[in-house]
Amino acid sequence: MLRIPSDRFFARGVAALTLAFAANAAHALTVFACEPHWAALVRELAPHAQVRSATHAGQDPHHIEARPSLLAAMRQADVALCTGASLEVGWLPMLQSRSGNGRVQAGAPGMLMAAEFVSLIDPRPGAGGSPFEGDVHPEGNPHFQLDPKRMLSVAEGVAKRLQQLDPARRDDIQRRWEAWSADWRGRIAQWERKAAPLRGMRVAAQHTTFAYLWGWLGIEQVADLEPRPGTPPSAAHLQRLLEQTRAVPPRAVVVATYQDARGAQWLAERVGSGVPVLQLPSSVTDDGPTATLAGLYDQLLDRLLAVPR
Ligand SMILES: [Zn+2]
């Protein structure tokens, strides 16, 4: 669960950080991002910051090893920006406690959870949530980086907090936020026009990784390759999906780049002729066309639009 900081604790923390930065105006914030899309967002809003992503797009963000290099990065961080909603519950609390870094403990102003700035779909109260019960997400689906409108809300919240933590660059961050949000709104309108033919498309997919993207674009996920959230596809479950979807097959079977595509391939080969497997990035990559947030969305739309009709 997220702990909401008391106003006093929060104000004290901001004041202490403000003093620390005032003493050295040239000091750039060191930012620890749990996932690469949050690192990309901070680079847009505060390019002077030293940003490091704890994970890359090829890794499953539910299951990350708390390696010594991550611990070292957490120790140095002025700010940590993570998803929250228990996505990182299996590894982030361990890094926070072992780092001994008061700036990034739960409730400190330097610890930002993007989930605080948005509403989540599909909450499942009482559904568990320990790393041993699968990726059930009782607080709601945490994969909201694939909704550009929620991304706008997160960006606004992050920009405001960075301004508080780095008052010497407040005006610069404000200008960048205003320019970025205007550009992003324009892109959303363009993406929505371009993606209109995707409305009503039926897909099978693994996990709820792309649920926000489907919701935004009007795509229908008719089957989940996971028999239970966080459990890899089993032969029996895939056989059931094949029988359920044979009459009206999905147009594509989608997995994230961090997921094993074998179950998707098995289903795609049997469910209908020419049904492709799409292995899509769910976060920004280190290089190539998906190395920026806008590039990630461009790529997702292009790949989906290229599926045969
Ligand atoms: Zn998940």
PDB file of C-alpha atoms and ligand atoms in Angstrom:
ATOM      1  CA  MET A   1       0.000   0.000   0.000  1.00  0.00           C
ATOM      2  CA  LEU A   2       1.115   3.551  -0.622  1.00  0.00           C
ATOM      3  CA  ARG A   3       1.685   5.581   2.482  1.00  0.00           C
ATOM      4  CA  ILE A   4       0.411   9.128   2.223  1.00  0.00           C
ATOM      5  CA  PRO A   5       2.925  11.473   3.833  1.00  0.00           C
ATOM      6  CA  SER A   6       1.755  13.790   6.559  1.00  0.00           C
ATOM      7  CA  ASP A   7       1.872  17.419   5.461  1.00  0.00           C
ATOM      8  CA  ARG A   8       4.379  18.282   8.147  1.00  0.00           C
ATOM      9  CA  PHE A   9       6.767  15.486   7.305  1.00  0.00           C
ATOM     10  CA  PHE A  10       6.447  16.329   3.630  1.00  0.00           C
ATOM     11  CA  ALA A  11       7.006  20.084   4.129  1.00  0.00           C
ATOM     12  CA  ARG A  12      10.019  19.395   6.323  1.00  0.00           C
ATOM     13  CA  GLY A  13      11.485  17.081   3.700  1.00  0.00           C
ATOM     14  CA  VAL A  14      11.000  19.601   0.910  1.00  0.00           C
ATOM     15  CA  ALA A  15      12.540  22.353   3.063  1.00  0.00           C
ATOM     16  CA  ALA A  16      15.574  20.192   3.860  1.00  0.00           C
ATOM     17  CA  LEU A  17      16.079  19.258   0.219  1.00  0.00           C
ATOM     18  CA  THR A  18      15.572  22.844  -0.891  1.00  0.00           C
ATOM     19  CA  LEU A  19      18.289  23.971   1.527  1.00  0.00           C
ATOM     20  CA  ALA A  20      20.611  21.243   0.324  1.00  0.00           C
ATOM     21  CA  PHE A  21      20.201  22.325  -3.293  1.00  0.00           C
ATOM     22  CA  ALA A  22      20.393  26.041  -2.503  1.00  0.00           C
ATOM     23  CA  ALA A  23      23.836  25.357  -1.044  1.00  0.00           C
ATOM     24  CA  ASN A  24      24.914  24.068  -4.425  1.00  0.00           C
ATOM     25  CA  ALA A  25      22.803  25.535  -7.209  1.00  0.00           C
ATOM     26  CA  ALA A  26      24.711  23.589  -9.837  1.00  0.00           C
ATOM     27  CA  HIS A  27      23.765  20.271  -8.267  1.00  0.00           C
ATOM     28  CA  ALA A  28      21.613  18.321 -10.717  1.00  0.00           C
ATOM     29  CA  LEU A  29      19.028  15.935  -9.327  1.00  0.00           C
ATOM     30  CA  THR A  30      19.979  12.280  -9.431  1.00  0.00           C
ATOM     31  CA  VAL A  31      16.876  10.316 -10.380  1.00  0.00           C
ATOM     32  CA  PHE A  32      16.294   6.591  -9.980  1.00  0.00           C
ATOM     33  CA  ALA A  33      13.466   5.456 -12.283  1.00  0.00           C
ATOM     34  CA  CYS A  34      12.036   1.989 -11.743  1.00  0.00           C
ATOM     35  CA  GLU A  35      11.050   1.564 -15.405  1.00  0.00           C
ATOM     36  CA  PRO A  36      12.488   3.122 -18.586  1.00  0.00           C
ATOM     37  CA  HIS A  37       9.298   5.030 -19.498  1.00  0.00           C
ATOM     38  CA  TRP A  38       9.577   7.036 -16.282  1.00  0.00           C
ATOM     39  CA  ALA A  39      13.248   7.714 -16.999  1.00  0.00           C
ATOM     40  CA  ALA A  40      12.227   8.940 -20.468  1.00  0.00           C
ATOM     41  CA  LEU A  41       9.583  11.199 -18.941  1.00  0.00           C
ATOM     42  CA  VAL A  42      12.042  12.793 -16.505  1.00  0.00           C
ATOM     43  CA  ARG A  43      14.502  13.381 -19.359  1.00  0.00           C
ATOM     44  CA  GLU A  44      11.768  15.309 -21.191  1.00  0.00           C
ATOM     45  CA  LEU A  45      10.874  17.460 -18.185  1.00  0.00           C
ATOM     46  CA  ALA A  46      14.282  17.884 -16.573  1.00  0.00           C
ATOM     47  CA  PRO A  47      17.069  17.095 -19.068  1.00  0.00           C
ATOM     48  CA  HIS A  48      19.684  18.407 -16.638  1.00  0.00           C
ATOM     49  CA  ALA A  49      18.885  15.575 -14.188  1.00  0.00           C
ATOM     50  CA  GLN A  50      21.078  12.494 -13.962  1.00  0.00           C
ATOM     51  CA  VAL A  51      18.551   9.776 -14.706  1.00  0.00           C
ATOM     52  CA  ARG A  52      19.011   6.063 -14.453  1.00  0.00           C
ATOM     53  CA  SER A  53      16.417   3.387 -15.146  1.00  0.00           C
ATOM     54  CA  ALA A  54      16.619   0.349 -12.872  1.00  0.00           C
ATOM     55  CA  THR A  55      15.201  -1.897 -15.583  1.00  0.00           C
ATOM     56  CA  HIS A  56      15.043  -2.108 -19.373  1.00  0.00           C
ATOM     57  CA  ALA A  57      12.165  -2.917 -21.717  1.00  0.00           C
ATOM     58  CA  GLY A  58      13.297  -6.524 -22.049  1.00  0.00           C
ATOM     59  CA  GLN A  59      12.790  -7.165 -18.341  1.00  0.00           C
ATOM     60  CA  ASP A  60       9.574  -8.090 -16.559  1.00  0.00           C
ATOM     61  CA  PRO A  61       8.970  -5.187 -14.152  1.00  0.00           C
ATOM     62  CA  HIS A  62       7.013  -7.450 -11.778  1.00  0.00           C
ATOM     63  CA  HIS A  63      10.084  -9.590 -11.162  1.00  0.00           C
ATOM     64  CA  ILE A  64      13.399  -7.773 -10.851  1.00  0.00           C
ATOM     65  CA  GLU A  65      16.425  -8.927  -8.927  1.00  0.00           C
ATOM     66  CA  ALA A  66      17.536  -6.324  -6.360  1.00  0.00           C
ATOM     67  CA  ARG A  67      21.142  -6.429  -7.598  1.00  0.00           C
ATOM     68  CA  PRO A  68      24.020  -4.558  -5.871  1.00  0.00           C
ATOM     69  CA  SER A  69      24.215  -2.097  -8.791  1.00  0.00           C
ATOM     70  CA  LEU A  70      20.572  -1.130  -8.213  1.00  0.00           C
ATOM     71  CA  LEU A  71      21.216  -0.743  -4.513  1.00  0.00           C
ATOM     72  CA  ALA A  72      24.172   1.546  -5.242  1.00  0.00           C
ATOM     73  CA  ALA A  73      21.987   3.649  -7.560  1.00  0.00           C
ATOM     74  CA  MET A  74      19.249   3.837  -4.922  1.00  0.00           C
ATOM     75  CA  ARG A  75      21.755   5.040  -2.316  1.00  0.00           C
ATOM     76  CA  GLN A  76      22.739   7.995  -4.511  1.00  0.00           C
ATOM     77  CA  ALA A  77      19.259   8.984  -5.631  1.00  0.00           C
ATOM     78  CA  ASP A  78      17.740  12.357  -4.729  1.00  0.00           C
ATOM     79  CA  VAL A  79      14.490  11.226  -6.335  1.00  0.00           C
ATOM     80  CA  ALA A  80      12.983   7.837  -7.162  1.00  0.00           C
ATOM     81  CA  LEU A  81      10.106   7.602  -9.639  1.00  0.00           C
ATOM     82  CA  CYS A  82       8.308   4.274  -9.759  1.00  0.00           C
ATOM     83  CA  THR A  83       4.921   3.003 -10.872  1.00  0.00           C
ATOM     84  CA  GLY A  84       3.513   2.015  -7.487  1.00  0.00           C
ATOM     85  CA  ALA A  85       0.213   0.124  -7.147  1.00  0.00           C
ATOM     86  CA  SER A  86       2.373  -2.780  -5.964  1.00  0.00           C
ATOM     87  CA  LEU A  87       3.970  -3.360  -9.397  1.00  0.00           C
ATOM     88  CA  GLU A  88       7.428  -3.232  -7.790  1.00  0.00           C
ATOM     89  CA  VAL A  89       6.403  -4.768  -4.445  1.00  0.00           C
ATOM     90  CA  GLY A  90       8.754  -7.711  -5.003  1.00  0.00           C
ATOM     91  CA  TRP A  91      11.909  -5.608  -5.223  1.00  0.00           C
ATOM     92  CA  LEU A  92      11.524  -1.879  -4.523  1.00  0.00           C
ATOM     93  CA  PRO A  93      10.877  -2.004  -0.732  1.00  0.00           C
ATOM     94  CA  MET A  94      14.029  -4.105  -0.315  1.00  0.00           C
ATOM     95  CA  LEU A  95      16.088  -1.522  -2.240  1.00  0.00           C
ATOM     96  CA  GLN A  96      14.569   1.330  -0.222  1.00  0.00           C
ATOM     97  CA  SER A  97      15.282  -0.238   3.160  1.00  0.00           C
ATOM     98  CA  ARG A  98      18.770  -1.535   2.316  1.00  0.00           C
ATOM     99  CA  SER A  99      19.806   1.772   0.729  1.00  0.00           C
ATOM    100  CA  GLY A 100      19.390   3.622   4.030  1.00  0.00           C
ATOM    101  CA  ASN A 101      18.626   6.670   1.859  1.00  0.00           C
ATOM    102  CA  GLY A 102      16.036   8.799   3.668  1.00  0.00           C
ATOM    103  CA  ARG A 103      15.300  10.813   0.500  1.00  0.00           C
ATOM    104  CA  VAL A 104      13.567   7.871  -1.191  1.00  0.00           C
ATOM    105  CA  GLN A 105      11.718   6.185   1.661  1.00  0.00           C
ATOM    106  CA  ALA A 106       7.943   5.820   1.403  1.00  0.00           C
ATOM    107  CA  GLY A 107       6.344   9.161   2.243  1.00  0.00           C
ATOM    108  CA  ALA A 108       9.486  11.235   1.603  1.00  0.00           C
ATOM    109  CA  PRO A 109       9.062  13.970  -1.051  1.00  0.00           C
ATOM    110  CA  GLY A 110      11.762  12.341  -3.181  1.00  0.00           C
ATOM    111  CA  MET A 111       9.782   9.089  -3.499  1.00  0.00           C
ATOM    112  CA  LEU A 112       7.247   9.477  -6.316  1.00  0.00           C
ATOM    113  CA  MET A 113       4.741   6.826  -7.259  1.00  0.00           C
ATOM    114  CA  ALA A 114       3.195   7.552 -10.666  1.00  0.00           C
ATOM    115  CA  ALA A 115       0.028   5.685  -9.597  1.00  0.00           C
ATOM    116  CA  GLU A 116      -0.686   8.554  -7.174  1.00  0.00           C
ATOM    117  CA  PHE A 117      -1.490  10.797 -10.133  1.00  0.00           C
ATOM    118  CA  VAL A 118      -3.994   8.579 -11.985  1.00  0.00           C
ATOM    119  CA  SER A 119      -7.015   6.355 -11.439  1.00  0.00           C
ATOM    120  CA  LEU A 120      -6.471   2.654 -12.143  1.00  0.00           C
ATOM    121  CA  ILE A 121      -8.698   0.238 -14.022  1.00  0.00           C
ATOM    122  CA  ASP A 122      -9.725  -3.206 -12.768  1.00  0.00           C
ATOM    123  CA  PRO A 123      -9.023  -3.028  -9.034  1.00  0.00           C
ATOM    124  CA  ARG A 124      -9.410  -6.425  -7.398  1.00  0.00           C
ATOM    125  CA  PRO A 125      -9.732  -5.761  -3.666  1.00  0.00           C
ATOM    126  CA  GLY A 126      -8.750  -8.710  -1.524  1.00  0.00           C
ATOM    127  CA  ALA A 127      -7.121 -10.531  -4.441  1.00  0.00           C
ATOM    128  CA  GLY A 128      -3.800 -10.902  -2.666  1.00  0.00           C
ATOM    129  CA  GLY A 129      -0.779  -9.088  -3.971  1.00  0.00           C
ATOM    130  CA  SER A 130       2.294 -10.674  -2.465  1.00  0.00           C
ATOM    131  CA  PRO A 131       4.928 -11.588  -5.065  1.00  0.00           C
ATOM    132  CA  PHE A 132       4.094 -15.246  -4.376  1.00  0.00           C
ATOM    133  CA  GLU A 133       0.462 -15.000  -5.431  1.00  0.00           C
ATOM    134  CA  GLY A 134       1.113 -14.000  -9.043  1.00  0.00           C
ATOM    135  CA  ASP A 135       0.745 -10.581 -10.623  1.00  0.00           C
ATOM    136  CA  VAL A 136      -2.858 -10.043  -9.569  1.00  0.00           C
ATOM    137  CA  HIS A 137      -2.702  -6.255  -8.968  1.00  0.00           C
ATOM    138  CA  PRO A 138      -5.359  -5.849  -6.242  1.00  0.00           C
ATOM    139  CA  GLU A 139      -5.065  -2.014  -6.364  1.00  0.00           C
ATOM    140  CA  GLY A 140      -5.769  -1.946 -10.082  1.00  0.00           C
ATOM    141  CA  ASN A 141      -3.814  -2.400 -13.299  1.00  0.00           C
ATOM    142  CA  PRO A 142      -0.391  -0.676 -12.944  1.00  0.00           C
ATOM    143  CA  HIS A 143       0.503  -0.786 -16.666  1.00  0.00           C
ATOM    144  CA  PHE A 144      -0.918   2.685 -17.304  1.00  0.00           C
ATOM    145  CA  GLN A 145       2.176   3.977 -19.138  1.00  0.00           C
ATOM    146  CA  LEU A 146       0.375   2.762 -22.275  1.00  0.00           C
ATOM    147  CA  ASP A 147      -2.432   5.298 -21.847  1.00  0.00           C
ATOM    148  CA  PRO A 148      -1.205   8.654 -23.219  1.00  0.00           C
ATOM    149  CA  LYS A 149      -3.843  10.593 -21.263  1.00  0.00           C
ATOM    150  CA  ARG A 150      -2.810   9.092 -17.961  1.00  0.00           C
ATOM    151  CA  MET A 151       0.791   9.776 -19.022  1.00  0.00           C
ATOM    152  CA  LEU A 152      -0.174  13.455 -19.231  1.00  0.00           C
ATOM    153  CA  SER A 153      -1.482  13.371 -15.634  1.00  0.00           C
ATOM    154  CA  VAL A 154       1.664  11.643 -14.418  1.00  0.00           C
ATOM    155  CA  ALA A 155       3.854  14.171 -16.249  1.00  0.00           C
ATOM    156  CA  GLU A 156       2.040  17.062 -14.578  1.00  0.00           C
ATOM    157  CA  GLY A 157       2.467  15.524 -11.117  1.00  0.00           C
ATOM    158  CA  VAL A 158       6.120  14.715 -11.724  1.00  0.00           C
ATOM    159  CA  ALA A 159       6.855  18.197 -13.098  1.00  0.00           C
ATOM    160  CA  LYS A 160       5.330  19.821 -10.003  1.00  0.00           C
ATOM    161  CA  ARG A 161       7.317  17.634  -7.642  1.00  0.00           C
ATOM    162  CA  LEU A 162      10.574  18.188  -9.515  1.00  0.00           C
ATOM    163  CA  GLN A 163       9.956  21.923  -9.294  1.00  0.00           C
ATOM    164  CA  GLN A 164       9.584  21.634  -5.508  1.00  0.00           C
ATOM    165  CA  LEU A 165      12.714  19.544  -5.199  1.00  0.00           C
ATOM    166  CA  ASP A 166      14.833  21.666  -7.542  1.00  0.00           C
ATOM    167  CA  PRO A 167      13.648  25.271  -7.071  1.00  0.00           C
ATOM    168  CA  ALA A 168      16.691  26.665  -8.882  1.00  0.00           C
ATOM    169  CA  ARG A 169      15.295  25.123 -12.084  1.00  0.00           C
ATOM    170  CA  ARG A 170      11.606  25.721 -11.355  1.00  0.00           C
ATOM    171  CA  ASP A 171      11.030  28.059 -14.316  1.00  0.00           C
ATOM    172  CA  ASP A 172      12.939  25.817 -16.694  1.00  0.00           C
ATOM    173  CA  ILE A 173      10.907  22.751 -15.663  1.00  0.00           C
ATOM    174  CA  GLN A 174       7.687  24.794 -15.979  1.00  0.00           C
ATOM    175  CA  ARG A 175       8.567  25.849 -19.539  1.00  0.00           C
ATOM    176  CA  ARG A 176       9.466  22.289 -20.489  1.00  0.00           C
ATOM    177  CA  TRP A 177       6.263  20.888 -18.960  1.00  0.00           C
ATOM    178  CA  GLU A 178       4.144  23.419 -20.867  1.00  0.00           C
ATOM    179  CA  ALA A 179       5.912  22.675 -24.168  1.00  0.00           C
ATOM    180  CA  TRP A 180       5.854  18.922 -23.613  1.00  0.00           C
ATOM    181  CA  SER A 181       2.173  18.793 -22.651  1.00  0.00           C
ATOM    182  CA  ALA A 182       1.132  20.936 -25.643  1.00  0.00           C
ATOM    183  CA  ASP A 183       3.119  18.680 -27.967  1.00  0.00           C
ATOM    184  CA  TRP A 184       1.753  15.528 -26.290  1.00  0.00           C
ATOM    185  CA  ARG A 185      -1.882  16.687 -26.601  1.00  0.00           C
ATOM    186  CA  GLY A 186      -1.313  17.303 -30.305  1.00  0.00           C
ATOM    187  CA  ARG A 187       0.160  13.828 -30.673  1.00  0.00           C
ATOM    188  CA  ILE A 188      -2.791  12.235 -28.857  1.00  0.00           C
ATOM    189  CA  ALA A 189      -5.172  13.846 -31.363  1.00  0.00           C
ATOM    190  CA  GLN A 190      -3.039  12.611 -34.290  1.00  0.00           C
ATOM    191  CA  TRP A 191      -2.728   9.108 -32.840  1.00  0.00           C
ATOM    192  CA  GLU A 192      -6.476   8.889 -32.301  1.00  0.00           C
ATOM    193  CA  ARG A 193      -7.177   9.882 -35.913  1.00  0.00           C
ATOM    194  CA  LYS A 194      -4.609   7.436 -37.223  1.00  0.00           C
ATOM    195  CA  ALA A 195      -5.764   4.558 -35.009  1.00  0.00           C
ATOM    196  CA  ALA A 196      -9.478   4.889 -35.846  1.00  0.00           C
ATOM    197  CA  PRO A 197      -9.398   1.702 -38.026  1.00  0.00           C
ATOM    198  CA  LEU A 198      -8.280  -0.314 -34.972  1.00  0.00           C
ATOM    199  CA  ARG A 199     -11.593   0.252 -33.181  1.00  0.00           C
ATOM    200  CA  GLY A 200     -13.324  -3.093 -32.613  1.00  0.00           C
ATOM    201  CA  MET A 201     -10.203  -5.164 -33.401  1.00  0.00           C
ATOM    202  CA  ARG A 202     -10.143  -8.443 -31.439  1.00  0.00           C
ATOM    203  CA  VAL A 203      -6.839  -9.652 -30.005  1.00  0.00           C
ATOM    204  CA  ALA A 204      -5.590 -12.337 -27.663  1.00  0.00           C
ATOM    205  CA  ALA A 205      -2.830 -11.189 -25.321  1.00  0.00           C
ATOM    206  CA  GLN A 206      -0.739 -12.337 -22.425  1.00  0.00           C
ATOM    207  CA  HIS A 207      -1.441 -10.656 -19.063  1.00  0.00           C
ATOM    208  CA  THR A 208      -3.083  -7.228 -18.720  1.00  0.00           C
ATOM    209  CA  THR A 209       0.076  -5.433 -19.915  1.00  0.00           C
ATOM    210  CA  PHE A 210      -1.698  -3.644 -22.798  1.00  0.00           C
ATOM    211  CA  ALA A 211      -5.147  -3.183 -21.205  1.00  0.00           C
ATOM    212  CA  TYR A 212      -4.894   0.635 -21.146  1.00  0.00           C
ATOM    213  CA  LEU A 213      -3.805   0.730 -24.773  1.00  0.00           C
ATOM    214  CA  TRP A 214      -6.769  -1.471 -25.738  1.00  0.00           C
ATOM    215  CA  GLY A 215      -9.136   0.730 -23.739  1.00  0.00           C
ATOM    216  CA  TRP A 216      -7.833   3.895 -25.374  1.00  0.00           C
ATOM    217  CA  LEU A 217      -7.965   2.530 -28.935  1.00  0.00           C
ATOM    218  CA  GLY A 218     -11.198   0.537 -28.636  1.00  0.00           C
ATOM    219  CA  ILE A 219      -9.426  -2.813 -29.122  1.00  0.00           C
ATOM    220  CA  GLU A 220     -11.015  -5.845 -27.467  1.00  0.00           C
ATOM    221  CA  GLN A 221      -8.848  -8.430 -25.680  1.00  0.00           C
ATOM    222  CA  VAL A 222     -10.912 -11.603 -26.108  1.00  0.00           C
ATOM    223  CA  ALA A 223      -8.474 -13.992 -24.428  1.00  0.00           C
ATOM    224  CA  ASP A 224      -5.668 -13.862 -21.869  1.00  0.00           C
ATOM    225  CA  LEU A 225      -2.894 -16.396 -22.429  1.00  0.00           C
ATOM    226  CA  GLU A 226      -2.265 -16.523 -18.692  1.00  0.00           C
ATOM    227  CA  PRO A 227      -4.480 -19.043 -16.873  1.00  0.00           C
ATOM    228  CA  ARG A 228      -4.054 -16.899 -13.740  1.00  0.00           C
ATOM    229  CA  PRO A 229      -2.405 -13.451 -13.564  1.00  0.00           C
ATOM    230  CA  GLY A 230       1.355 -13.842 -13.585  1.00  0.00           C
ATOM    231  CA  THR A 231       1.235 -17.554 -14.470  1.00  0.00           C
ATOM    232  CA  PRO A 232       2.747 -18.539 -17.844  1.00  0.00           C
ATOM    233  CA  PRO A 233       0.439 -20.101 -20.454  1.00  0.00           C
ATOM    234  CA  SER A 234      -0.163 -23.822 -19.902  1.00  0.00           C
ATOM    235  CA  ALA A 235      -0.995 -26.365 -22.618  1.00  0.00           C
ATOM    236  CA  ALA A 236      -4.450 -27.010 -21.129  1.00  0.00           C
ATOM    237  CA  HIS A 237      -5.273 -23.283 -20.939  1.00  0.00           C
ATOM    238  CA  LEU A 238      -4.102 -22.644 -24.521  1.00  0.00           C
ATOM    239  CA  GLN A 239      -6.211 -25.567 -25.740  1.00  0.00           C
ATOM    240  CA  ARG A 240      -9.248 -24.050 -24.002  1.00  0.00           C
ATOM    241  CA  LEU A 241      -8.574 -20.643 -25.595  1.00  0.00           C
ATOM    242  CA  LEU A 242      -8.242 -22.290 -28.998  1.00  0.00           C
ATOM    243  CA  GLU A 243     -11.672 -23.886 -28.628  1.00  0.00           C
ATOM    244  CA  GLN A 244     -13.233 -20.682 -27.296  1.00  0.00           C
ATOM    245  CA  THR A 245     -11.906 -18.431 -30.044  1.00  0.00           C
ATOM    246  CA  ARG A 246     -12.010 -20.756 -33.074  1.00  0.00           C
ATOM    247  CA  ALA A 247     -15.418 -19.523 -34.254  1.00  0.00           C
ATOM    248  CA  VAL A 248     -14.358 -15.859 -34.239  1.00  0.00           C
ATOM    249  CA  PRO A 249     -10.556 -15.862 -34.111  1.00  0.00           C
ATOM    250  CA  PRO A 250      -8.599 -12.868 -32.783  1.00  0.00           C
ATOM    251  CA  ARG A 251      -6.781 -10.901 -35.490  1.00  0.00           C
ATOM    252  CA  ALA A 252      -3.471 -11.066 -33.628  1.00  0.00           C
ATOM    253  CA  VAL A 253      -1.901 -12.660 -30.570  1.00  0.00           C
ATOM    254  CA  VAL A 254       0.037 -10.071 -28.578  1.00  0.00           C
ATOM    255  CA  VAL A 255       2.866 -10.506 -26.087  1.00  0.00           C
ATOM    256  CA  ALA A 256       5.226  -7.965 -24.572  1.00  0.00           C
ATOM    257  CA  THR A 257       8.901  -8.044 -25.511  1.00  0.00           C
ATOM    258  CA  TYR A 258       9.702  -9.241 -21.986  1.00  0.00           C
ATOM    259  CA  GLN A 259       7.326 -12.212 -22.249  1.00  0.00           C
ATOM    260  CA  ASP A 260       8.073 -15.647 -23.694  1.00  0.00           C
ATOM    261  CA  ALA A 261       6.287 -15.791 -27.075  1.00  0.00           C
ATOM    262  CA  ARG A 262       6.018 -19.584 -27.368  1.00  0.00           C
ATOM    263  CA  GLY A 263       2.463 -19.835 -26.008  1.00  0.00           C
ATOM    264  CA  ALA A 264       1.377 -17.027 -28.336  1.00  0.00           C
ATOM    265  CA  GLN A 265       2.996 -18.781 -31.312  1.00  0.00           C
ATOM    266  CA  TRP A 266       1.263 -22.061 -30.497  1.00  0.00           C
ATOM    267  CA  LEU A 267      -2.132 -20.351 -30.371  1.00  0.00           C
ATOM    268  CA  ALA A 268      -1.581 -18.139 -33.430  1.00  0.00           C
ATOM    269  CA  GLU A 269      -0.604 -21.107 -35.617  1.00  0.00           C
ATOM    270  CA  ARG A 270      -3.816 -22.964 -34.782  1.00  0.00           C
ATOM    271  CA  VAL A 271      -6.480 -20.333 -34.292  1.00  0.00           C
ATOM    272  CA  GLY A 272      -6.778 -19.111 -37.854  1.00  0.00           C
ATOM    273  CA  SER A 273      -4.733 -18.732 -41.002  1.00  0.00           C
ATOM    274  CA  GLY A 274      -2.431 -15.747 -41.105  1.00  0.00           C
ATOM    275  CA  VAL A 275      -2.991 -14.686 -37.484  1.00  0.00           C
ATOM    276  CA  PRO A 276       0.298 -13.009 -36.527  1.00  0.00           C
ATOM    277  CA  VAL A 277       2.110 -12.937 -33.189  1.00  0.00           C
ATOM    278  CA  LEU A 278       2.951  -9.356 -32.272  1.00  0.00           C
ATOM    279  CA  GLN A 279       5.711  -9.008 -29.720  1.00  0.00           C
ATOM    280  CA  LEU A 280       5.306  -5.374 -28.700  1.00  0.00           C
ATOM    281  CA  PRO A 281       7.428  -3.172 -26.459  1.00  0.00           C
ATOM    282  CA  SER A 282       5.598  -2.092 -23.310  1.00  0.00           C
ATOM    283  CA  SER A 283       8.243   0.493 -22.436  1.00  0.00           C
ATOM    284  CA  VAL A 284      10.817   2.678 -24.137  1.00  0.00           C
ATOM    285  CA  THR A 285      13.989   0.989 -25.297  1.00  0.00           C
ATOM    286  CA  ASP A 286      17.630   2.014 -24.958  1.00  0.00           C
ATOM    287  CA  ASP A 287      17.902   2.880 -28.655  1.00  0.00           C
ATOM    288  CA  GLY A 288      16.059   2.668 -31.972  1.00  0.00           C
ATOM    289  CA  PRO A 289      12.655   4.144 -32.899  1.00  0.00           C
ATOM    290  CA  THR A 290      11.102   3.308 -29.501  1.00  0.00           C
ATOM    291  CA  ALA A 291      13.757   5.132 -27.452  1.00  0.00           C
ATOM    292  CA  THR A 292      11.329   7.968 -26.670  1.00  0.00           C
ATOM    293  CA  LEU A 293       7.787   7.984 -25.293  1.00  0.00           C
ATOM    294  CA  ALA A 294       6.366   9.370 -28.543  1.00  0.00           C
ATOM    295  CA  GLY A 295       8.384   6.825 -30.539  1.00  0.00           C
ATOM    296  CA  LEU A 296       6.987   4.020 -28.395  1.00  0.00           C
ATOM    297  CA  TYR A 297       3.399   5.047 -29.132  1.00  0.00           C
ATOM    298  CA  ASP A 298       4.162   5.558 -32.855  1.00  0.00           C
ATOM    299  CA  GLN A 299       5.587   2.062 -33.026  1.00  0.00           C
ATOM    300  CA  LEU A 300       2.688   0.428 -31.151  1.00  0.00           C
ATOM    301  CA  LEU A 301       0.155   2.020 -33.501  1.00  0.00           C
ATOM    302  CA  ASP A 302       2.156   1.183 -36.638  1.00  0.00           C
ATOM    303  CA  ARG A 303       2.541  -2.466 -35.625  1.00  0.00           C
ATOM    304  CA  LEU A 304      -1.171  -2.831 -34.822  1.00  0.00           C
ATOM    305  CA  LEU A 305      -2.236  -1.044 -38.024  1.00  0.00           C
ATOM    306  CA  ALA A 306      -0.011  -3.401 -40.070  1.00  0.00           C
ATOM    307  CA  VAL A 307      -1.980  -6.479 -38.922  1.00  0.00           C
ATOM    308  CA  PRO A 308      -3.840  -7.941 -41.939  1.00  0.00           C
ATOM    309  CA  ARG A 309      -7.545  -7.131 -41.926  1.00  0.00           C
TER     310      ARG A 309
HETATM  311 ZN    ZN B   1       0.975  -6.754 -14.379  1.00  0.00          ZN
END
